[in-house]
Amino acid sequence: MTETARISYRIRFPAKAGTYGEFYSSNNGTSEWGELSKIKALITRGMPKGYKGRILEPFADYEVVKVTEHVRTETEVVTL
């Protein structure tokens, strides 16, 4: 039995708590990123809006949430 921890980061808008738009999601549906540097790059670049994402809107009123997921793997031999 092994136990590992998966860490991911999400961008949360506290003003939209409990609604569909509480967490930022990219155009391809990604709402979790594995590295903090990718979150920083996204925040400095801004949110793509408008026609094909050509307009970049700066992030405002956001917080970065760190999500830690503990995964336990068990192996069992089954006889048939």
Short mmCIF file of C-alpha atoms in Angstrom, two decimals:
data_model
loop_
_atom_site.label_atom_id
_atom_site.label_comp_id
_atom_site.label_asym_id
_atom_site.label_seq_id
_atom_site.Cartn_x
_atom_site.Cartn_y
_atom_site.Cartn_z
CA MET A 1 0.00 0.00 0.00
CA THR A 2 1.38 3.37 -1.01
CA GLU A 3 0.05 6.82 -0.37
CA THR A 4 0.85 9.85 -2.50
CA ALA A 5 -0.30 13.45 -2.49
CA ARG A 6 -1.38 15.32 -5.60
CA ILE A 7 -1.19 19.10 -5.44
CA SER A 8 -3.05 21.39 -7.81
CA TYR A 9 -3.96 25.08 -7.86
CA ARG A 10 -7.22 26.79 -8.78
CA ILE A 11 -8.29 30.42 -9.25
CA ARG A 12 -11.37 31.27 -7.19
CA PHE A 13 -13.60 34.33 -7.30
CA PRO A 14 -15.01 34.85 -3.76
CA ALA A 15 -17.74 37.21 -5.00
CA LYS A 16 -19.23 34.35 -7.05
CA ALA A 17 -19.15 31.77 -4.22
CA GLY A 18 -21.69 29.00 -4.68
CA THR A 19 -22.38 29.77 -8.35
CA TYR A 20 -21.19 28.23 -11.60
CA GLY A 21 -18.47 30.87 -12.10
CA GLU A 22 -16.83 30.43 -8.69
CA PHE A 23 -13.67 28.89 -10.20
CA TYR A 24 -11.93 30.12 -13.35
CA SER A 25 -11.99 27.68 -16.24
CA SER A 26 -9.99 28.09 -19.45
CA ASN A 27 -11.50 27.73 -22.92
CA ASN A 28 -10.54 24.04 -23.06
CA GLY A 29 -12.17 23.30 -19.70
CA THR A 30 -9.08 23.25 -17.50
CA SER A 31 -9.82 24.54 -14.01
CA GLU A 32 -6.82 23.04 -12.17
CA TRP A 33 -3.12 23.61 -12.79
CA GLY A 34 -0.27 21.53 -11.40
CA GLU A 35 2.30 24.28 -10.96
CA LEU A 36 2.12 27.66 -9.29
CA SER A 37 4.20 29.20 -12.09
CA LYS A 38 1.42 28.43 -14.60
CA ILE A 39 -1.10 30.23 -12.38
CA LYS A 40 1.19 33.26 -12.12
CA ALA A 41 1.61 33.37 -15.91
CA LEU A 42 -2.14 33.18 -16.42
CA ILE A 43 -2.84 35.95 -13.91
CA THR A 44 -0.25 38.31 -15.42
CA ARG A 45 -1.56 37.65 -18.94
CA GLY A 46 -5.25 38.06 -18.08
CA MET A 47 -8.51 36.30 -18.99
CA PRO A 48 -9.11 35.82 -22.71
CA LYS A 49 -12.48 37.29 -23.71
CA GLY A 50 -14.19 38.37 -26.89
CA TYR A 51 -13.76 37.01 -30.39
CA LYS A 52 -11.40 33.99 -30.22
CA GLY A 53 -9.95 35.29 -26.93
CA ARG A 54 -8.22 38.26 -28.50
CA ILE A 55 -9.23 40.66 -25.74
CA LEU A 56 -7.39 40.08 -22.44
CA GLU A 57 -9.26 41.20 -19.34
CA PRO A 58 -7.15 41.54 -16.18
CA PHE A 59 -8.04 39.36 -13.21
CA ALA A 60 -9.73 41.23 -10.34
CA ASP A 61 -10.98 40.10 -6.93
CA TYR A 62 -9.51 36.58 -7.04
CA GLU A 63 -7.67 34.20 -4.77
CA VAL A 64 -5.46 31.20 -5.52
CA VAL A 65 -6.54 27.97 -3.82
CA LYS A 66 -4.15 25.07 -3.25
CA VAL A 67 -5.87 21.67 -3.43
CA THR A 68 -4.08 18.67 -1.90
CA GLU A 69 -5.47 15.25 -2.77
CA HIS A 70 -4.24 12.17 -0.89
CA VAL A 71 -4.40 8.99 -2.96
CA ARG A 72 -3.91 5.57 -1.43
CA THR A 73 -3.15 2.60 -3.69
CA GLU A 74 -3.83 -0.94 -2.52
CA THR A 75 -2.86 -4.13 -4.34
CA GLU A 76 -4.72 -7.37 -3.73
CA VAL A 77 -4.25 -10.80 -5.29
CA VAL A 78 -7.51 -12.47 -6.31
CA THR A 79 -7.69 -16.18 -7.06
CA LEU A 80 -10.18 -17.45 -9.61
#
